[in-house]
Amino acid sequence: MADAATNRKRINLALQGGGAHGAFTWGVLAEILASDAVEIHGVAGTSAGAMNAAVLLTGYMRGGEAAAAAALEAFWKDVSEAARYSPFQRTLLDRAFGNWSLDSSPVYLAYDIASRLISPAYTNPLDINPLKPIVQKHVDTDLIAACGNMKLFVAATNVWTGKVRVFSGAEVTVDALLASACIPQVFGPVFIDGVPYWDGGFMGNPPLFPLFYETDTSDCILVQINPIERHETPVSAREIVNRVNEITFNSSLLKELRAVRFVTRLIDEGKLDANEYMRVRMHRISSPALNPLSASSKMNGEWRFLRHVCAIGRDAARTWLDTHLEDIGVRDTIDLAAEIA
């Protein structure tokens, strides 16, 4: 992302998915791009995280960090423009009280019920994806394939095998990005080379291993949207489903963190050769301000809401950089032992 002579600290980024909450990652990336202290070497993303990453690389290849930041804002602006015509809108009461949730929206409630009972083959027979023209407009896959300074890894779930598929380089197409964000209750699977794919979050939200195997950068910052822990017990049917989804979409991440912890401990104990195995340093940017946002707000594409979530991301990234910049290249800032306990 910059000449090594600038002495910037090199980082990898792992970007979670989360619908409209992906605007948090937009804010994080904007703050990182504005910093002259770090440079991005690799980016792994799923769903909204993959979209952010692809737009980031496209903008960077066109004009560096400033162009990348502008490209991200333009992408999310177009997302909000498309959402203006969405049937999923907040009620007047929710708007009056500043509630970002769609839980009271009659259309959203009808969709929520229908998605559990009716296949998208019937609810969306033409398989219309409003994201497709936006991705086609803002992502240049040729530029991504030609980018030598940053590597991009996009995760999708193979429907047949149940395994994660990571697309990189010239494999990162518009279809790969749409596959990474393919919610099976809403869209039919995205077929790539005759194989159907669903949302990458089922098996990699986001995938960490490509960053370790395909780059030589040891510091990885996880940009986390979906909380691993919630200290309240879900009661309503919707709360139960939402919590099950959070647990499911974080399960693969926890497994990878457990593997990182295992290898790190063996290296520290001298049981693995540090010259042969990379000692990974894990970091995380997240915000408790995201936790009160309902799952339905992930479908809220209003510009005011996206800007609100983006501001949370910028604040979280700024705080993290102010607190932990000197830890990059030195130590973990996630207690992995506590994280996987």
XYZ file of C-alpha atoms in Angstrom:
341
model
C 0.000 0.000 0.000
C 3.021 2.257 0.394
C 6.732 2.060 -0.193
C 8.503 0.127 2.551
C 10.835 3.085 2.992
C 8.029 4.973 4.728
C 8.454 2.609 7.706
C 4.739 2.105 8.016
C 3.643 -0.834 10.128
C 2.332 -3.638 7.930
C -1.040 -5.178 8.718
C -3.542 -7.623 7.340
C -7.267 -7.027 7.704
C -10.023 -9.603 8.272
C -13.436 -8.085 7.577
C -16.671 -9.627 8.841
C -19.994 -9.463 7.035
C -23.129 -7.930 8.496
C -25.361 -6.265 5.899
C -25.837 -2.553 6.533
C -23.686 -2.910 9.644
C -20.826 -3.303 7.166
C -20.806 0.500 7.134
C -18.914 0.116 10.417
C -16.092 -1.455 8.407
C -16.298 1.410 5.932
C -15.606 3.767 8.820
C -12.728 1.629 10.096
C -11.145 1.487 6.641
C -11.568 5.231 6.134
C -9.665 5.893 9.352
C -6.917 3.402 8.499
C -6.555 4.871 5.012
C -6.192 8.321 6.547
C -3.372 7.124 8.786
C 0.233 7.418 7.631
C 1.373 4.896 10.239
C 0.109 1.615 8.742
C -0.023 -0.077 5.363
C -2.374 -2.856 4.335
C -0.814 -5.990 2.877
C -3.729 -8.436 2.696
C -7.493 -8.270 3.136
C -9.838 -11.188 3.730
C -13.558 -10.493 3.663
C -16.963 -12.099 3.750
C -20.277 -10.682 2.513
C -20.286 -6.923 3.268
C -16.652 -7.302 4.318
C -15.800 -8.689 0.886
C -17.641 -5.808 -0.805
C -15.743 -3.271 1.289
C -12.449 -4.963 0.482
C -13.099 -5.143 -3.270
C -14.123 -1.474 -3.426
C -11.069 -0.585 -1.338
C -8.674 -2.308 -3.760
C -10.429 -0.856 -6.815
C -10.182 2.672 -5.460
C -6.598 2.187 -4.333
C -5.511 0.988 -7.772
C -7.135 4.049 -9.343
C -5.534 6.634 -7.117
C -4.112 5.459 -3.803
C -5.494 5.845 -0.304
C -7.557 8.984 -0.912
C -9.232 7.413 -3.941
C -9.917 4.254 -1.955
C -11.647 6.241 0.793
C -13.721 8.127 -1.789
C -14.642 4.865 -3.522
C -15.952 3.390 -0.278
C -18.136 6.432 0.393
C -19.496 6.360 -3.170
C -20.281 2.650 -2.873
C -22.239 3.052 0.362
C -23.989 6.116 -1.023
C -25.272 4.040 -3.930
C -26.338 1.307 -1.501
C -28.434 3.908 0.301
C -29.880 5.211 -2.975
C -31.019 1.682 -3.875
C -32.492 1.278 -0.393
C -34.735 4.315 -0.931
C -36.924 2.090 -3.120
C -36.796 -0.909 -0.792
C -40.071 -2.023 0.814
C -38.152 -2.376 4.088
C -38.579 1.013 5.728
C -38.810 2.223 9.324
C -42.211 3.247 10.609
C -42.972 6.906 11.271
C -42.940 6.175 15.000
C -39.481 4.603 14.784
C -38.218 7.616 12.855
C -39.695 10.001 15.413
C -37.977 8.229 18.309
C -34.667 7.614 16.503
C -35.059 3.825 16.485
C -33.024 2.317 13.647
C -34.765 -1.083 13.852
C -37.124 -2.501 11.236
C -38.796 -4.769 13.780
C -42.050 -2.795 13.547
C -42.086 -2.553 9.763
C -45.108 -4.513 8.431
C -43.307 -5.435 5.217
C -40.206 -6.584 7.095
C -42.326 -8.669 9.464
C -44.102 -10.305 6.520
C -40.763 -10.991 4.846
C -39.322 -12.406 8.069
C -42.155 -14.924 8.293
C -42.187 -15.745 4.582
C -38.425 -16.333 4.469
C -38.805 -19.139 7.003
C -41.610 -20.827 5.078
C -41.161 -20.123 1.382
C -38.142 -20.768 -0.844
C -36.556 -17.806 -2.673
C -37.337 -19.767 -5.837
C -40.929 -18.591 -5.247
C -40.430 -15.279 -3.430
C -37.722 -14.127 -5.869
C -38.254 -16.270 -8.990
C -36.193 -13.967 -11.228
C -33.355 -14.038 -8.677
C -33.050 -10.256 -8.729
C -30.168 -9.019 -6.587
C -30.192 -5.220 -6.119
C -26.525 -5.356 -5.131
C -25.363 -6.660 -8.505
C -25.457 -3.388 -10.499
C -23.867 -1.552 -7.551
C -21.007 -4.057 -7.373
C -20.575 -3.938 -11.137
C -20.347 -0.138 -10.973
C -17.874 0.132 -8.098
C -15.656 -2.948 -8.455
C -13.104 -3.439 -11.216
C -12.025 -7.067 -11.052
C -9.217 -6.529 -13.580
C -7.662 -3.917 -11.296
C -8.019 -6.254 -8.307
C -6.272 -9.058 -10.196
C -3.462 -6.661 -11.151
C -2.957 -5.281 -7.645
C 0.476 -6.288 -6.401
C 0.594 -4.287 -3.168
C -2.488 -5.809 -1.564
C -3.957 -9.295 -1.770
C -7.689 -9.891 -1.565
C -9.363 -13.070 -0.316
C -13.141 -13.525 -0.583
C -15.009 -16.334 1.182
C -18.129 -18.177 0.051
C -19.668 -21.453 1.193
C -19.836 -24.400 -1.220
C -23.445 -25.612 -0.954
C -22.581 -29.160 -1.998
C -19.591 -29.775 0.285
C -20.337 -27.354 3.123
C -16.716 -26.156 2.902
C -15.368 -22.650 2.550
C -14.120 -21.547 -0.875
C -11.672 -18.677 -0.897
C -11.423 -16.662 -4.116
C -8.323 -14.583 -4.778
C -6.592 -12.768 -7.614
C -8.352 -13.243 -10.958
C -10.894 -15.531 -9.227
C -12.462 -12.483 -7.555
C -15.333 -11.780 -9.931
C -18.656 -10.025 -9.431
C -20.243 -13.453 -9.034
C -17.714 -14.398 -6.344
C -18.594 -11.237 -4.404
C -22.322 -11.888 -4.771
C -21.793 -15.499 -3.686
C -20.008 -14.281 -0.582
C -23.126 -12.285 0.327
C -25.746 -14.794 -0.853
C -28.287 -15.209 1.958
C -30.046 -18.498 1.107
C -33.405 -17.349 2.525
C -33.412 -14.399 0.106
C -31.487 -15.408 -3.024
C -30.899 -18.563 -4.974
C -27.331 -19.879 -4.857
C -24.736 -18.222 -7.063
C -23.275 -20.748 -9.503
C -19.574 -20.458 -10.321
C -18.145 -23.079 -12.698
C -21.312 -25.094 -12.166
C -20.983 -25.146 -8.356
C -23.573 -23.416 -6.118
C -22.396 -21.041 -3.377
C -24.022 -19.336 -0.400
C -22.916 -16.672 2.053
C -19.326 -17.154 3.193
C -20.296 -16.402 6.784
C -21.398 -19.984 7.358
C -17.832 -21.299 7.085
C -15.587 -18.228 7.295
C -16.681 -14.921 8.792
C -14.070 -13.916 7.870
C -11.467 -16.537 6.881
C -8.109 -15.935 8.553
C -5.980 -18.731 7.132
C -5.361 -17.185 3.658
C -3.730 -14.210 5.350
C -1.295 -16.526 7.135
C -0.567 -18.804 4.174
C -0.475 -16.262 1.347
C 1.201 -13.231 2.943
C 4.300 -12.668 5.051
C 2.620 -10.141 7.360
C 2.262 -11.337 10.966
C -0.170 -8.758 12.356
C -3.841 -9.325 11.593
C -6.602 -6.909 12.613
C -10.037 -8.474 12.846
C -12.777 -5.936 12.132
C -15.611 -7.532 14.069
C -19.252 -6.625 13.559
C -21.019 -9.616 15.086
C -20.481 -9.975 18.854
C -19.233 -13.317 20.102
C -20.690 -12.781 23.565
C -24.041 -11.373 24.677
C -24.819 -11.376 28.376
C -28.571 -11.636 28.085
C -30.731 -14.659 27.365
C -32.902 -14.440 24.235
C -36.592 -14.960 24.941
C -38.653 -14.130 21.873
C -38.542 -16.302 18.748
C -36.825 -13.498 16.825
C -34.216 -13.013 19.552
C -33.492 -16.754 19.557
C -33.066 -16.887 15.779
C -30.817 -13.815 15.821
C -28.602 -15.256 18.535
C -28.391 -18.612 16.750
C -27.245 -16.759 13.627
C -24.572 -14.871 15.585
C -23.275 -18.085 17.126
C -23.301 -19.873 13.772
C -21.536 -17.068 11.933
C -18.848 -16.784 14.622
C -18.189 -20.505 15.043
C -15.642 -20.803 12.224
C -13.861 -17.675 13.470
C -13.514 -19.148 16.957
C -12.077 -22.357 15.488
C -9.466 -20.378 13.587
C -8.586 -18.322 16.658
C -8.185 -21.572 18.594
C -5.777 -22.846 15.917
C -3.823 -19.565 16.019
C -3.553 -19.840 19.792
C -2.376 -23.466 19.557
C 0.383 -22.742 17.018
C 1.453 -19.594 18.887
C 1.780 -21.510 22.152
C 3.885 -24.211 20.480
C 6.186 -21.576 18.956
C 6.539 -19.748 22.283
C 7.361 -23.042 24.022
C 10.006 -23.849 21.406
C 8.132 -26.893 20.129
C 7.775 -25.417 16.649
C 10.477 -23.711 14.640
C 9.714 -19.989 14.485
C 11.657 -19.808 11.216
C 9.287 -22.302 9.622
C 5.987 -21.282 11.207
C 4.665 -17.725 11.331
C 3.886 -16.371 14.777
C 0.683 -14.456 14.189
C -0.249 -11.429 16.281
C -4.009 -10.936 16.488
C -5.787 -7.616 17.020
C -9.424 -6.535 16.898
C -11.391 -3.395 16.148
C -14.984 -3.555 17.344
C -17.413 -1.379 19.262
C -20.009 -2.022 21.971
C -22.067 0.705 20.272
C -23.021 -1.893 17.629
C -24.461 -4.365 20.127
C -27.787 -2.559 20.789
C -28.554 -2.441 17.061
C -31.164 -5.050 16.184
C -30.540 -7.726 13.576
C -33.282 -6.190 11.417
C -31.286 -2.959 11.164
C -28.824 -4.875 8.985
C -31.475 -4.353 6.295
C -31.706 -0.612 6.956
C -30.001 1.158 4.071
C -30.909 4.749 4.981
C -28.032 7.147 4.405
C -28.407 8.609 7.904
C -28.113 5.153 9.407
C -25.146 4.149 7.273
C -23.370 7.397 8.192
C -24.162 6.740 11.857
C -22.654 3.243 11.732
C -19.686 4.545 9.716
C -19.006 7.159 12.418
C -18.982 4.386 15.033
C -16.388 2.584 12.929
C -14.200 5.659 12.545
C -14.298 6.306 16.291
C -13.445 2.670 17.059
C -10.520 2.640 14.610
C -9.192 5.981 15.840
C -9.314 4.785 19.452
C -7.639 1.505 18.557
C -4.824 3.183 16.617
C -4.239 5.697 19.413
C -4.091 2.899 21.979
C -2.428 0.026 20.157
C -0.368 1.360 17.246
C 2.869 0.614 19.085
C 1.720 -2.976 19.711
C 1.740 -3.785 15.989
C 4.768 -5.930 15.313
C 5.294 -6.505 19.034
C 2.401 -8.301 20.749
C -1.199 -9.487 20.475
C -3.905 -7.151 21.637
C -6.496 -9.949 21.828
C -6.219 -12.347 24.760
C -6.688 -15.485 22.673
C -6.627 -17.774 25.693
C -9.595 -15.927 27.183
C -11.306 -15.599 23.821
C -11.512 -19.343 23.177
C -12.004 -20.457 26.794
